Amino acid sequence: GENVEQHPSTLSVQEGDSAVIKCTYSDSASNYFPWYKQELGKGPQLIIDIRSNVGEKKDQRIAVTLNKTAKHFSLHITETQPEDSAVYFCAASNRPDSSYKLIFGSGTRLLVRP
Amino acid sequence: GAVVSQHPSRVICKSGTSVKIECRSLDFQATTMFWYRQFPKQSLMLMATSNEGSKATYEQGVEKDKFLINHASLTLSTLTVTSAHPEDSSFYICSARDPGGRRNTEAFFGQGTRLTVV
């Protein structure tokens, strides 16, 4: 089955700097890669996603890149703000064979220092 | 966007009792819902896939008699933790997909249920 690895486990940056979180996946059939932000005591919220037919996607300060050959994808947050502090999870899905179920990475705790 | 509501947000129960957690899709019909378990400072682990009108599909290592799932309608799935023990204490999260929506591959998550078994 699919296995998703995520690095780093913790990341501390200065406000205004960029943050990069990386994930690798094992199943070459995976074709949907969402990123979630989770605040303490809450459920995950989708922040951006990318499909396997696209190499890069950007939404304001957030961007995701996908390298299908190497089977890795990354989240880039520019001009970080204190409110970006949270735990970020990457995930992979092989749709529709697995009914869209998501396999999550281990998470990255991002701290943005004011 | 689509909304998934989970209830209760927190529950404390005694060992040996059963606890039911509800997951509702508020503005769409979900034929499939997913139940996850999350330990402190850890990732979300998929427990089972809840299918409307049929049996749930459990992930390897998850006891189906321990974690009963019922998906009786297109907007409601329930997870019942039976004969709860302290080791069942965890954060339980459900998610659902809106197959008829514009973003029909996006999974919407509930706010989670913090279960504490004493």
Short mmCIF file of C-alpha atoms in Angstrom, two decimals, chain B residues 8 13 21 25 27 45 50 79 88 110 112 115-118:
data_model
loop_
_atom_site.label_atom_id
_atom_site.label_comp_id
_atom_site.label_asym_id
_atom_site.label_seq_id
_atom_site.Cartn_x
_atom_site.Cartn_y
_atom_site.Cartn_z
CA PRO B 8 -19.71 15.63 20.26
CA CYS B 13 -16.70 8.17 29.60
CA ILE B 21 -19.71 9.77 17.65
CA SER B 25 -22.57 16.15 5.94
CA ASP B 27 -25.15 20.48 2.71
CA MET B 45 -4.46 7.09 10.83
CA SER B 50 -17.93 4.01 5.85
CA LEU B 79 -18.70 5.49 15.02
CA ASP B 88 -9.05 4.10 23.31
CA GLY B 110 -15.17 17.38 10.78
CA GLY B 112 -12.93 16.09 15.59
CA LEU B 115 -12.50 10.97 23.63
CA THR B 116 -11.18 10.45 27.15
CA VAL B 117 -11.84 7.13 28.86
CA VAL B 118 -11.36 7.16 32.63
#
